[in-house]
mmCIF file of C-alpha atoms in Angstrom:
data_model
loop_
_atom_site.group_PDB
_atom_site.id
_atom_site.type_symbol
_atom_site.label_atom_id
_atom_site.label_comp_id
_atom_site.label_asym_id
_atom_site.label_seq_id
_atom_site.Cartn_x
_atom_site.Cartn_y
_atom_site.Cartn_z
ATOM 1 C CA MET A 1 -32.204 11.848 2.454
ATOM 2 C CA LYS A 2 -29.288 13.533 2.776
ATOM 3 C CA LEU A 3 -27.714 15.132 5.969
ATOM 4 C CA ALA A 4 -27.380 18.117 4.716
ATOM 5 C CA VAL A 5 -31.571 18.535 4.843
ATOM 6 C CA LEU A 6 -31.217 18.801 8.541
ATOM 7 C CA ASP A 7 -30.958 21.925 10.262
ATOM 8 C CA SER A 8 -28.556 22.519 12.898
ATOM 9 C CA ALA A 9 -31.278 22.281 15.663
ATOM 10 C CA GLU A 10 -32.429 19.056 14.428
ATOM 11 C CA LEU A 11 -29.053 17.315 14.050
ATOM 12 C CA SER A 12 -27.868 18.567 17.452
ATOM 13 C CA ALA A 13 -31.296 16.832 18.851
ATOM 14 C CA ARG A 14 -30.737 13.328 16.972
ATOM 15 C CA LEU A 15 -27.274 13.678 18.418
ATOM 16 C CA ARG A 16 -27.849 14.393 21.845
ATOM 17 C CA GLY A 17 -30.973 12.237 21.876
ATOM 18 C CA PRO A 18 -31.838 8.915 20.233
ATOM 19 C CA GLY A 19 -28.360 9.293 17.637
ATOM 20 C CA LEU A 20 -27.936 10.380 14.218
ATOM 21 C CA VAL A 21 -28.258 7.443 11.750
ATOM 22 C CA LEU A 22 -26.496 7.696 8.647
ATOM 23 C CA ARG A 23 -24.905 5.437 6.077
ATOM 24 C CA THR A 24 -21.511 5.758 4.376
ATOM 25 C CA GLY A 25 -20.842 2.639 1.750
ATOM 26 C CA PRO A 26 -21.918 -0.565 2.977
ATOM 27 C CA VAL A 27 -22.561 0.492 6.463
ATOM 28 C CA TRP A 28 -24.702 2.117 8.626
ATOM 29 C CA LEU A 29 -23.864 4.081 11.874
ATOM 30 C CA ARG A 30 -25.674 5.361 14.850
ATOM 31 C CA ILE A 31 -23.526 8.402 16.293
ATOM 32 C CA THR A 32 -24.586 10.256 19.686
ATOM 33 C CA SER A 33 -22.669 13.325 21.291
ATOM 34 C CA GLN A 34 -23.332 15.872 23.428
ATOM 35 C CA LEU A 35 -20.945 18.244 22.136
ATOM 36 C CA ASP A 36 -21.251 21.042 19.562
ATOM 37 C CA SER A 37 -17.950 20.608 17.972
ATOM 38 C CA VAL A 38 -18.883 17.143 16.898
ATOM 39 C CA ALA A 39 -22.456 18.290 15.581
ATOM 40 C CA ALA A 40 -20.354 20.839 13.411
ATOM 41 C CA ALA A 41 -17.720 18.615 11.902
ATOM 42 C CA LEU A 42 -20.682 16.043 11.077
ATOM 43 C CA ALA A 43 -22.781 18.664 9.547
ATOM 44 C CA SER A 44 -19.801 19.945 7.368
ATOM 45 C CA LEU A 45 -18.119 16.880 6.471
ATOM 46 C CA TYR A 46 -20.784 14.000 6.177
ATOM 47 C CA ALA A 47 -23.499 17.008 4.570
ATOM 48 C CA GLU A 48 -23.746 14.348 1.536
ATOM 49 C CA GLN A 49 -24.293 10.968 3.377
ATOM 50 C CA GLU A 50 -27.494 9.360 3.533
ATOM 51 C CA THR A 51 -29.767 9.959 6.996
ATOM 52 C CA LEU A 52 -33.259 8.770 7.984
ATOM 53 C CA LEU A 53 -36.207 10.940 7.848
ATOM 54 C CA ALA A 54 -38.005 12.002 11.012
ATOM 55 C CA GLY A 55 -40.117 8.641 12.181
ATOM 56 C CA GLN A 56 -38.601 6.087 8.895
ATOM 57 C CA ALA A 57 -37.891 2.606 9.927
ATOM 58 C CA GLN A 58 -34.313 2.459 11.373
ATOM 59 C CA PRO A 59 -32.397 0.034 9.771
ATOM 60 C CA PHE A 60 -29.972 -2.284 11.614
ATOM 61 C CA CYS A 61 -27.021 -0.338 12.524
ATOM 62 C CA ASP A 62 -23.602 -1.917 11.934
ATOM 63 C CA PHE A 63 -21.990 0.699 14.366
ATOM 64 C CA ASP A 64 -23.236 2.325 17.486
ATOM 65 C CA VAL A 65 -21.045 5.244 18.429
ATOM 66 C CA ARG A 66 -20.302 7.692 21.103
ATOM 67 C CA VAL A 67 -18.242 10.752 21.502
ATOM 68 C CA ASP A 68 -18.541 12.709 24.621
ATOM 69 C CA ALA A 69 -16.691 15.037 27.284
ATOM 70 C CA VAL A 70 -14.843 12.971 29.926
ATOM 71 C CA SER A 71 -16.606 13.616 33.049
ATOM 72 C CA GLY A 72 -15.380 14.129 36.604
ATOM 73 C CA PRO A 73 -12.728 16.295 37.460
ATOM 74 C CA ARG A 74 -11.456 16.503 33.799
ATOM 75 C CA ARG A 75 -14.257 18.780 33.309
ATOM 76 C CA TRP A 76 -11.936 21.493 34.536
ATOM 77 C CA LEU A 77 -8.618 19.884 34.240
ATOM 78 C CA ARG A 78 -7.516 19.523 30.238
ATOM 79 C CA PRO A 79 -10.747 18.389 29.188
ATOM 80 C CA GLN A 80 -10.890 15.295 27.417
ATOM 81 C CA ALA A 81 -13.124 13.483 25.126
ATOM 82 C CA GLN A 82 -13.787 9.585 25.076
ATOM 83 C CA PHE A 83 -14.958 7.371 21.835
ATOM 84 C CA LEU A 84 -17.324 4.565 22.585
ATOM 85 C CA PHE A 85 -18.043 1.743 20.795
ATOM 86 C CA ASP A 86 -21.369 -0.469 21.878
ATOM 87 C CA ALA A 87 -20.280 1.300 25.370
ATOM 88 C CA LEU A 88 -16.870 -0.119 25.157
ATOM 89 C CA LYS A 89 -13.945 2.419 25.688
ATOM 90 C CA PRO A 90 -11.466 0.704 22.892
ATOM 91 C CA PHE A 91 -8.801 3.972 23.262
ATOM 92 C CA LYS A 92 -7.648 6.079 25.892
ATOM 93 C CA PRO A 93 -9.389 9.711 26.128
ATOM 94 C CA MET A 94 -7.764 12.511 24.164
ATOM 95 C CA ALA A 95 -8.000 16.069 24.284
ATOM 96 C CA LEU A 96 -11.217 17.700 24.101
ATOM 97 C CA PRO A 97 -10.681 19.898 20.820
ATOM 98 C CA HIS A 98 -9.640 16.104 19.435
ATOM 99 C CA ALA A 99 -13.364 15.022 19.446
ATOM 100 C CA SER A 100 -14.556 15.387 15.871
ATOM 101 C CA ALA A 101 -11.150 13.868 14.668
ATOM 102 C CA MET A 102 -11.307 11.108 17.153
ATOM 103 C CA LEU A 103 -14.851 10.076 15.685
ATOM 104 C CA GLU A 104 -12.997 9.648 12.512
ATOM 105 C CA TRP A 105 -10.143 7.734 13.729
ATOM 106 C CA GLY A 106 -12.644 5.503 15.949
ATOM 107 C CA LEU A 107 -14.928 5.407 12.654
ATOM 108 C CA ASN A 108 -11.800 3.527 10.881
ATOM 109 C CA TRP A 109 -11.052 1.172 13.812
ATOM 110 C CA CYS A 110 -14.614 0.232 13.715
ATOM 111 C CA VAL A 111 -14.675 -0.728 9.955
ATOM 112 C CA SER A 112 -11.054 -2.139 9.938
ATOM 113 C CA SER A 113 -11.697 -4.610 13.115
ATOM 114 C CA HIS A 114 -15.286 -5.609 12.289
ATOM 115 C CA CYS A 115 -16.051 -5.542 8.562
ATOM 116 C CA HIS A 116 -14.365 -9.067 7.886
ATOM 117 C CA GLN A 117 -17.017 -9.841 4.929
ATOM 118 C CA TYR A 118 -14.494 -7.561 3.232
ATOM 119 C CA ILE A 119 -10.209 -8.317 2.801
ATOM 120 C CA ILE A 120 -9.746 -4.667 4.026
ATOM 121 C CA ILE A 121 -6.520 -3.035 2.911
ATOM 122 C CA HIS A 122 -4.927 0.276 4.745
ATOM 123 C CA ALA A 123 -4.637 2.007 1.751
ATOM 124 C CA ALA A 124 -6.571 4.768 -0.186
ATOM 125 C CA VAL A 125 -8.560 4.097 -3.320
ATOM 126 C CA VAL A 126 -10.268 6.158 -6.309
ATOM 127 C CA GLU A 127 -12.038 5.199 -9.754
ATOM 128 C CA ARG A 128 -12.158 6.320 -13.379
ATOM 129 C CA GLY A 129 -13.658 4.663 -15.771
ATOM 130 C CA GLY A 130 -14.604 1.691 -13.842
ATOM 131 C CA ARG A 131 -11.239 0.831 -12.671
ATOM 132 C CA ALA A 132 -10.114 1.492 -9.350
ATOM 133 C CA MET A 133 -6.582 2.780 -8.551
ATOM 134 C CA VAL A 134 -5.278 1.593 -5.328
ATOM 135 C CA LEU A 135 -3.052 3.587 -3.256
ATOM 136 C CA PRO A 136 -1.268 1.826 -0.119
ATOM 137 C CA ALA A 137 1.627 3.733 1.298
ATOM 138 C CA PRO A 138 3.034 4.340 4.503
ATOM 139 C CA PRO A 139 2.423 7.748 6.828
ATOM 140 C CA GLY A 140 3.891 10.797 5.134
ATOM 141 C CA SER A 141 4.391 9.432 1.427
ATOM 142 C CA GLY A 142 1.649 11.911 -0.014
ATOM 143 C CA LYS A 143 -1.200 9.075 -0.409
ATOM 144 C CA SER A 144 -4.012 11.252 0.978
ATOM 145 C CA THR A 145 -2.436 14.365 -0.683
ATOM 146 C CA LEU A 146 -2.551 12.371 -4.305
ATOM 147 C CA CYS A 147 -5.853 10.928 -3.711
ATOM 148 C CA ALA A 148 -7.484 14.655 -2.519
ATOM 149 C CA GLY A 149 -5.962 15.879 -5.444
ATOM 150 C CA LEU A 150 -7.351 13.092 -7.935
ATOM 151 C CA VAL A 151 -10.758 13.207 -6.360
ATOM 152 C CA ASN A 152 -10.601 17.193 -6.818
ATOM 153 C CA ARG A 153 -9.672 16.512 -10.870
ATOM 154 C CA GLY A 154 -12.803 14.007 -11.765
ATOM 155 C CA TRP A 155 -11.723 10.755 -9.859
ATOM 156 C CA ARG A 156 -14.353 8.995 -7.654
ATOM 157 C CA LEU A 157 -13.354 8.555 -4.268
ATOM 158 C CA LEU A 158 -14.050 5.080 -3.022
ATOM 159 C CA SER A 159 -11.975 5.838 0.513
ATOM 160 C CA ASP A 160 -8.872 7.522 1.129
ATOM 161 C CA GLU A 161 -7.968 4.997 4.043
ATOM 162 C CA LEU A 162 -9.641 1.832 3.665
ATOM 163 C CA THR A 163 -9.771 -0.016 0.306
ATOM 164 C CA LEU A 164 -12.701 -2.990 1.021
ATOM 165 C CA ILE A 165 -12.344 -6.011 -1.442
ATOM 166 C CA ASP A 166 -15.177 -8.441 -1.445
ATOM 167 C CA PRO A 167 -13.096 -11.580 -1.604
ATOM 168 C CA LEU A 168 -16.049 -13.245 -3.733
ATOM 169 C CA SER A 169 -16.312 -11.315 -6.634
ATOM 170 C CA GLY A 170 -12.786 -9.513 -6.040
ATOM 171 C CA GLU A 171 -14.716 -5.700 -6.646
ATOM 172 C CA LEU A 172 -13.793 -3.021 -4.706
ATOM 173 C CA VAL A 173 -16.496 -1.428 -2.446
ATOM 174 C CA PRO A 174 -17.279 2.386 -1.775
ATOM 175 C CA LEU A 175 -16.323 3.896 1.515
ATOM 176 C CA ALA A 176 -16.727 7.404 0.682
ATOM 177 C CA ARG A 177 -15.635 9.581 4.051
ATOM 178 C CA PRO A 178 -13.608 12.301 4.834
ATOM 179 C CA VAL A 179 -10.230 12.354 3.230
ATOM 180 C CA SER A 180 -7.908 13.022 6.175
ATOM 181 C CA LEU A 181 -5.149 15.692 5.449
ATOM 182 C CA LYS A 182 -2.557 16.894 7.744
ATOM 183 C CA ASN A 183 0.148 19.545 7.768
ATOM 184 C CA LYS A 184 1.432 21.042 4.896
ATOM 185 C CA SER A 185 -1.478 18.946 3.143
ATOM 186 C CA ILE A 186 -3.898 20.898 4.133
ATOM 187 C CA GLU A 187 -2.818 23.527 2.483
ATOM 188 C CA VAL A 188 -1.739 22.021 -0.264
ATOM 189 C CA ILE A 189 -5.214 20.815 -1.054
ATOM 190 C CA GLN A 190 -6.978 24.254 0.034
ATOM 191 C CA ALA A 191 -4.848 25.611 -2.486
ATOM 192 C CA PHE A 192 -5.339 22.959 -5.070
ATOM 193 C CA ALA A 193 -9.099 23.029 -5.326
ATOM 194 C CA PRO A 194 -10.354 26.266 -3.235
ATOM 195 C CA GLU A 195 -13.936 24.599 -3.628
ATOM 196 C CA ALA A 196 -13.296 21.827 -1.178
ATOM 197 C CA ARG A 197 -14.775 21.909 1.969
ATOM 198 C CA PHE A 198 -12.725 21.264 5.193
ATOM 199 C CA GLY A 199 -13.649 20.324 8.311
ATOM 200 C CA PRO A 200 -12.002 21.752 11.502
ATOM 201 C CA LEU A 201 -8.441 22.148 12.203
ATOM 202 C CA THR A 202 -7.666 19.994 15.235
ATOM 203 C CA ARG A 203 -3.970 21.084 16.468
ATOM 204 C CA ASP A 204 -1.347 19.190 18.343
ATOM 205 C CA THR A 205 -2.457 15.559 17.645
ATOM 206 C CA VAL A 206 0.060 12.754 17.287
ATOM 207 C CA LYS A 207 -0.094 13.337 13.468
ATOM 208 C CA GLY A 208 0.270 16.751 13.907
ATOM 209 C CA THR A 209 -2.323 19.496 12.688
ATOM 210 C CA VAL A 210 -5.078 17.322 11.047
ATOM 211 C CA SER A 211 -8.513 18.471 8.965
ATOM 212 C CA HIS A 212 -10.433 16.616 7.262
ATOM 213 C CA MET A 213 -11.794 17.314 3.633
ATOM 214 C CA ARG A 214 -15.613 16.405 2.395
ATOM 215 C CA PRO A 215 -15.734 13.684 0.058
ATOM 216 C CA PRO A 216 -16.856 15.004 -3.362
ATOM 217 C CA ALA A 217 -20.975 14.951 -3.422
ATOM 218 C CA THR A 218 -20.515 12.429 -6.908
ATOM 219 C CA SER A 219 -18.262 10.245 -4.912
ATOM 220 C CA VAL A 220 -20.938 9.798 -2.131
ATOM 221 C CA GLN A 221 -23.773 9.717 -4.234
ATOM 222 C CA ARG A 222 -22.452 6.579 -6.438
ATOM 223 C CA ASP A 223 -21.328 5.212 -3.192
ATOM 224 C CA THR A 224 -22.974 1.769 -3.853
ATOM 225 C CA GLU A 225 -21.097 1.843 -7.584
ATOM 226 C CA ARG A 226 -18.383 -0.967 -7.283
ATOM 227 C CA ALA A 227 -15.144 -0.833 -9.355
ATOM 228 C CA ARG A 228 -12.723 -3.394 -10.799
ATOM 229 C CA LEU A 229 -9.150 -3.118 -9.960
ATOM 230 C CA GLY A 230 -7.063 -1.201 -12.465
ATOM 231 C CA TRP A 231 -4.047 0.186 -10.693
ATOM 232 C CA VAL A 232 -1.651 -0.368 -7.646
ATOM 233 C CA VAL A 233 0.472 2.210 -7.291
ATOM 234 C CA PHE A 234 2.901 3.298 -4.265
ATOM 235 C CA PRO A 235 3.332 6.762 -4.100
ATOM 236 C CA ARG A 236 5.951 8.771 -2.876
ATOM 237 C CA TYR A 237 6.510 12.572 -2.386
ATOM 238 C CA ARG A 238 9.713 13.626 -2.923
ATOM 239 C CA ALA A 239 10.723 17.403 -2.972
ATOM 240 C CA ASP A 240 11.393 18.835 -6.375
ATOM 241 C CA SER A 241 11.292 15.594 -7.908
ATOM 242 C CA ALA A 242 9.873 15.179 -11.803
ATOM 243 C CA ILE A 243 6.675 12.756 -11.853
ATOM 244 C CA LYS A 244 8.432 9.664 -12.035
ATOM 245 C CA PRO A 245 6.377 6.174 -12.716
ATOM 246 C CA MET A 246 8.235 2.695 -12.129
ATOM 247 C CA PRO A 247 6.913 -0.289 -13.112
ATOM 248 C CA LEU A 248 6.407 -2.825 -10.161
ATOM 249 C CA ALA A 249 6.502 -6.679 -10.668
ATOM 250 C CA ARG A 250 3.208 -7.841 -9.646
ATOM 251 C CA GLY A 251 4.486 -10.375 -7.163
ATOM 252 C CA GLU A 252 5.931 -7.555 -5.466
ATOM 253 C CA ALA A 253 2.844 -5.398 -5.360
ATOM 254 C CA LEU A 254 0.576 -8.234 -4.143
ATOM 255 C CA MET A 255 3.015 -9.102 -1.529
ATOM 256 C CA ALA A 256 3.091 -5.059 -0.309
ATOM 257 C CA LEU A 257 -0.865 -5.431 -0.437
ATOM 258 C CA VAL A 258 -0.331 -8.311 1.977
ATOM 259 C CA ASP A 259 1.678 -6.465 4.005
ATOM 260 C CA ASN A 260 -0.807 -3.356 4.341
ATOM 261 C CA ALA A 261 -3.917 -5.801 4.843
ATOM 262 C CA PHE A 262 -5.587 -5.729 8.133
ATOM 263 C CA ASN A 263 -7.662 -8.966 7.714
ATOM 264 C CA TYR A 264 -5.947 -10.771 4.855
ATOM 265 C CA HIS A 265 -5.323 -14.074 7.290
ATOM 266 C CA LEU A 266 -8.637 -14.304 7.865
ATOM 267 C CA HIS A 267 -9.955 -15.029 4.195
ATOM 268 C CA GLY A 268 -7.428 -17.941 3.746
ATOM 269 C CA ARG A 269 -7.177 -19.398 0.032
ATOM 270 C CA GLN A 270 -10.070 -16.981 -1.138
ATOM 271 C CA GLY A 271 -8.202 -13.842 -0.103
ATOM 272 C CA PHE A 272 -5.000 -15.329 -1.984
ATOM 273 C CA ASP A 273 -6.922 -16.086 -5.212
ATOM 274 C CA THR A 274 -8.807 -13.136 -5.075
ATOM 275 C CA LEU A 275 -5.759 -10.535 -4.523
ATOM 276 C CA CYS A 276 -4.008 -12.543 -7.357
ATOM 277 C CA ASP A 277 -6.680 -12.039 -9.662
ATOM 278 C CA GLY A 278 -7.126 -8.720 -8.959
ATOM 279 C CA VAL A 279 -3.256 -7.731 -9.533
ATOM 280 C CA ALA A 280 -2.609 -9.879 -12.307
ATOM 281 C CA ALA A 281 -5.257 -7.698 -13.992
ATOM 282 C CA ALA A 282 -3.892 -4.745 -12.695
ATOM 283 C CA ASP A 283 -0.847 -2.501 -13.643
ATOM 284 C CA CYS A 284 1.529 -1.936 -10.799
ATOM 285 C CA LEU A 285 3.720 1.105 -10.300
ATOM 286 C CA ARG A 286 5.986 3.100 -7.967
ATOM 287 C CA PHE A 287 5.358 6.301 -8.460
ATOM 288 C CA GLU A 288 7.451 9.714 -7.498
ATOM 289 C CA TYR A 289 5.891 13.104 -7.623
ATOM 290 C CA SER A 290 6.038 17.032 -6.239
ATOM 291 C CA ASP A 291 3.694 18.562 -8.280
ATOM 292 C CA LEU A 292 0.211 17.303 -7.462
ATOM 293 C CA GLU A 293 -1.264 18.853 -10.660
ATOM 294 C CA GLN A 294 1.400 17.138 -12.596
ATOM 295 C CA ALA A 295 0.563 13.502 -11.077
ATOM 296 C CA CYS A 296 -3.131 13.897 -11.251
ATOM 297 C CA ALA A 297 -3.017 14.965 -15.160
ATOM 298 C CA TYR A 298 -0.330 11.883 -15.502
ATOM 299 C CA PHE A 299 -3.083 9.441 -14.173
ATOM 300 C CA THR A 300 -5.918 10.639 -15.396
ATOM 301 C CA ALA A 301 -4.458 10.289 -19.078
ATOM 302 C CA LEU A 302 -3.456 6.710 -17.877
ATOM 303 C CA ALA A 303 -7.097 5.864 -16.979
ATOM 304 C CA ASP A 304 -8.320 7.698 -19.872
ATOM 305 C CA ALA A 305 -6.212 6.179 -22.448
ATOM 306 C CA GLN A 306 -7.957 2.604 -21.836
ATOM 307 C CA GLU A 307 -12.012 1.976 -22.730
ATOM 308 C CA PRO A 308 -13.900 2.445 -19.542
ATOM 309 C CA LEU A 309 -15.428 -0.874 -18.015
ATOM 310 C CA ARG A 310 -18.595 0.805 -17.339
ATOM 311 C CA MET B 1 24.345 -44.669 18.506
ATOM 312 C CA THR B 2 24.141 -40.613 18.995
ATOM 313 C CA GLU B 3 27.678 -40.534 16.141
ATOM 314 C CA ALA B 4 25.558 -42.540 13.712
ATOM 315 C CA LEU B 5 22.591 -40.344 14.183
ATOM 316 C CA ALA B 6 24.629 -37.361 13.535
ATOM 317 C CA ALA B 7 26.303 -38.898 10.536
ATOM 318 C CA GLN B 8 22.584 -38.990 8.929
ATOM 319 C CA PRO B 9 22.135 -36.346 6.788
ATOM 320 C CA LEU B 10 18.753 -33.991 8.120
ATOM 321 C CA GLN B 11 15.393 -34.393 6.483
ATOM 322 C CA TRP B 12 12.494 -32.313 5.810
ATOM 323 C CA ARG B 13 9.046 -32.915 4.583
ATOM 324 C CA LEU B 14 6.110 -30.778 3.724
ATOM 325 C CA GLN B 15 3.592 -29.679 6.632
ATOM 326 C CA ALA B 16 1.353 -32.434 6.971
ATOM 327 C CA GLY B 17 -2.473 -31.422 5.913
ATOM 328 C CA SER B 18 -1.147 -28.133 4.500
ATOM 329 C CA PRO B 19 -1.487 -27.760 1.195
ATOM 330 C CA LEU B 20 0.064 -25.436 -1.085
ATOM 331 C CA CYS B 21 -1.349 -23.188 -3.439
ATOM 332 C CA PHE B 22 0.693 -21.624 -6.231
ATOM 333 C CA ARG B 23 0.619 -18.778 -8.412
ATOM 334 C CA GLN B 24 2.517 -16.881 -11.236
ATOM 335 C CA LEU B 25 2.601 -13.617 -11.727
ATOM 336 C CA ASP B 26 4.567 -12.423 -14.347
ATOM 337 C CA ASP B 27 7.952 -13.828 -13.795
ATOM 338 C CA GLN B 28 7.524 -14.077 -10.153
ATOM 339 C CA PHE B 29 6.227 -16.800 -7.897
ATOM 340 C CA LEU B 30 3.564 -16.596 -5.015
ATOM 341 C CA VAL B 31 2.856 -19.535 -2.648
ATOM 342 C CA PHE B 32 0.095 -19.641 0.158
ATOM 343 C CA ASN B 33 0.329 -21.932 2.909
ATOM 344 C CA ALA B 34 -3.390 -22.850 4.092
ATOM 345 C CA ALA B 35 -1.840 -24.374 7.301
ATOM 346 C CA SER B 36 -0.488 -21.054 8.316
ATOM 347 C CA GLY B 37 -2.460 -18.272 6.241
ATOM 348 C CA ASP B 38 0.869 -17.130 5.191
ATOM 349 C CA THR B 39 1.786 -15.984 1.585
ATOM 350 C CA HIS B 40 5.587 -15.640 0.476
ATOM 351 C CA LEU B 41 7.234 -14.685 -2.569
ATOM 352 C CA LEU B 42 9.155 -16.917 -3.999
ATOM 353 C CA SER B 43 12.459 -17.244 -6.230
ATOM 354 C CA ALA B 44 12.485 -19.462 -9.539
ATOM 355 C CA SER B 45 14.544 -22.238 -7.715
ATOM 356 C CA GLY B 46 12.654 -22.013 -4.502
ATOM 357 C CA HIS B 47 9.274 -22.434 -6.326
ATOM 358 C CA GLU B 48 10.764 -25.175 -8.674
ATOM 359 C CA LEU B 49 11.871 -27.194 -5.317
ATOM 360 C CA LEU B 50 8.499 -26.484 -3.317
ATOM 361 C CA GLN B 51 6.654 -27.465 -6.411
ATOM 362 C CA PHE B 52 8.825 -30.138 -6.662
ATOM 363 C CA LEU B 53 8.353 -31.680 -2.820
ATOM 364 C CA SER B 54 4.312 -30.781 -3.083
ATOM 365 C CA GLU B 55 4.168 -33.112 -6.037
ATOM 366 C CA GLN B 56 5.858 -36.323 -4.286
ATOM 367 C CA GLU B 57 4.520 -38.635 -2.339
ATOM 368 C CA ALA B 58 4.381 -37.534 1.551
ATOM 369 C CA ARG B 59 7.730 -38.433 2.488
ATOM 370 C CA ALA B 60 11.050 -36.766 3.968
ATOM 371 C CA TRP B 61 13.499 -35.522 2.048
ATOM 372 C CA SER B 62 17.317 -34.750 2.849
ATOM 373 C CA ALA B 63 19.560 -32.498 0.397
ATOM 374 C CA PRO B 64 21.415 -35.005 -1.224
ATOM 375 C CA ALA B 65 18.368 -37.205 -2.068
ATOM 376 C CA LEU B 66 16.750 -34.091 -3.500
ATOM 377 C CA ALA B 67 19.928 -33.505 -5.501
ATOM 378 C CA GLN B 68 19.556 -37.175 -6.734
ATOM 379 C CA ALA B 69 15.924 -36.610 -7.444
ATOM 380 C CA LEU B 70 16.530 -33.125 -9.527
ATOM 381 C CA LEU B 71 19.892 -33.431 -10.948
ATOM 382 C CA GLY B 72 20.385 -37.243 -11.077
ATOM 383 C CA GLU B 73 23.651 -36.901 -9.038
ATOM 384 C CA SER B 74 24.080 -36.521 -5.345
ATOM 385 C CA GLU B 75 27.745 -35.597 -5.280
ATOM 386 C CA ASP B 76 27.831 -31.899 -6.119
ATOM 387 C CA ALA B 77 28.662 -30.665 -2.661
ATOM 388 C CA ASP B 78 27.869 -27.295 -3.435
ATOM 389 C CA PHE B 79 24.530 -28.009 -5.116
ATOM 390 C CA CYS B 80 23.514 -30.083 -1.886
ATOM 391 C CA LEU B 81 24.713 -27.473 0.878
ATOM 392 C CA SER B 82 22.892 -24.783 -1.526
ATOM 393 C CA LEU B 83 19.712 -27.084 -1.342
ATOM 394 C CA GLU B 84 19.901 -27.513 2.390
ATOM 395 C CA HIS B 85 20.114 -23.741 2.986
ATOM 396 C CA SER B 86 16.644 -23.516 1.006
ATOM 397 C CA LEU B 87 15.163 -26.345 3.232
ATOM 398 C CA ARG B 88 16.207 -24.649 6.302
ATOM 399 C CA TYR B 89 14.598 -21.487 5.216
ATOM 400 C CA PHE B 90 11.748 -22.955 4.132
ATOM 401 C CA GLU B 91 11.252 -24.440 7.123
ATOM 402 C CA GLN B 92 11.749 -21.069 8.837
ATOM 403 C CA LEU B 93 8.802 -20.169 6.769
ATOM 404 C CA GLY B 94 6.799 -23.220 8.136
ATOM 405 C CA LEU B 95 6.589 -24.722 4.655
ATOM 406 C CA LEU B 96 8.626 -27.375 5.980
ATOM 407 C CA VAL B 97 9.267 -29.417 8.555
ATOM 408 C CA PRO B 98 12.441 -31.343 10.337
ATOM 409 C CA VAL B 99 12.019 -34.991 10.481
ATOM 410 C CA LEU B 100 14.271 -36.676 12.863
ATOM 411 C CA PRO B 101 16.843 -39.672 10.892
#
């Protein structure tokens, strides 16, 4: 059952009571919160994700998390929110208006710190024709903007932040959660895809103003469908630049993936072989752009020029 | 005795029990060090050198001995110096360990 089926009263009751259980990609979450802002953000951003019918047997939940206001004098003086994972507090509290963004960041941390059955790379990943395009890049490079642009032009979102690679098969595993956009990127995507749905604007975070875009419904519906690595692209937004694809040697691309991995070292020889096999079969490039529509058209033409894998 | 030791060329050998795995992607070479879990991008000459060392019996090598084995002569001072730099670099990467003469 989709989360959108729950009315706001039922959603709040679950969040305030036993917890809202939902699945995103390969992980099940149980989320509790007394905060209306968290309920509203979940209703908006996770509308397409699977949740449980009332009374349905609960699966094992990989992550049991909670976001709530800090109690005590903090209720009155610059109120704060706290993220809890299995009752542990992995982060310092943040300003209360940042609660829903904190939940997203906390969930990223949960996956990147615990899902070691996968090789996890800090990169966006999208798919078309069965081939995945991995977009590793530092903050400010336009990675999430390009990712959001592509998924609003027919590509499937696998993740905007965490690329999960099955070390045994080399397949990329979807984790179609909300896409995090910052500052000017928010307006860029709102203008680029007026139909896209956004969560609340969270201002004055360490990253500036942040808003999350709801993953496209089709991406969530296909979030058990894996993909093969087709491209490794290192994007860079550069004002007034024409699109500029520059071939990148595969050895360098592999080293950059290793540098962006959270847990490559845990996978030993298997991780090395899996990444080498994947990159050997992929096209690798650096890519400069300023016009998002042109960039999306370039990659779509690139993907559509190849035979679909499935 | 100390002077005699100082006159001996430095030697290196592969880390014991750390098999190296090599892969070529296009014209670039990579090595995975199972002992450290680290992966390194190698130049073609660096790859050739490490590949040679990993194919030999476990033994220590000085730069002149390597020059002799690779080129059949050990008198080329520039080549020996270049080999020594490479061996020192591999030591920094944890791929080789120095051996006391």
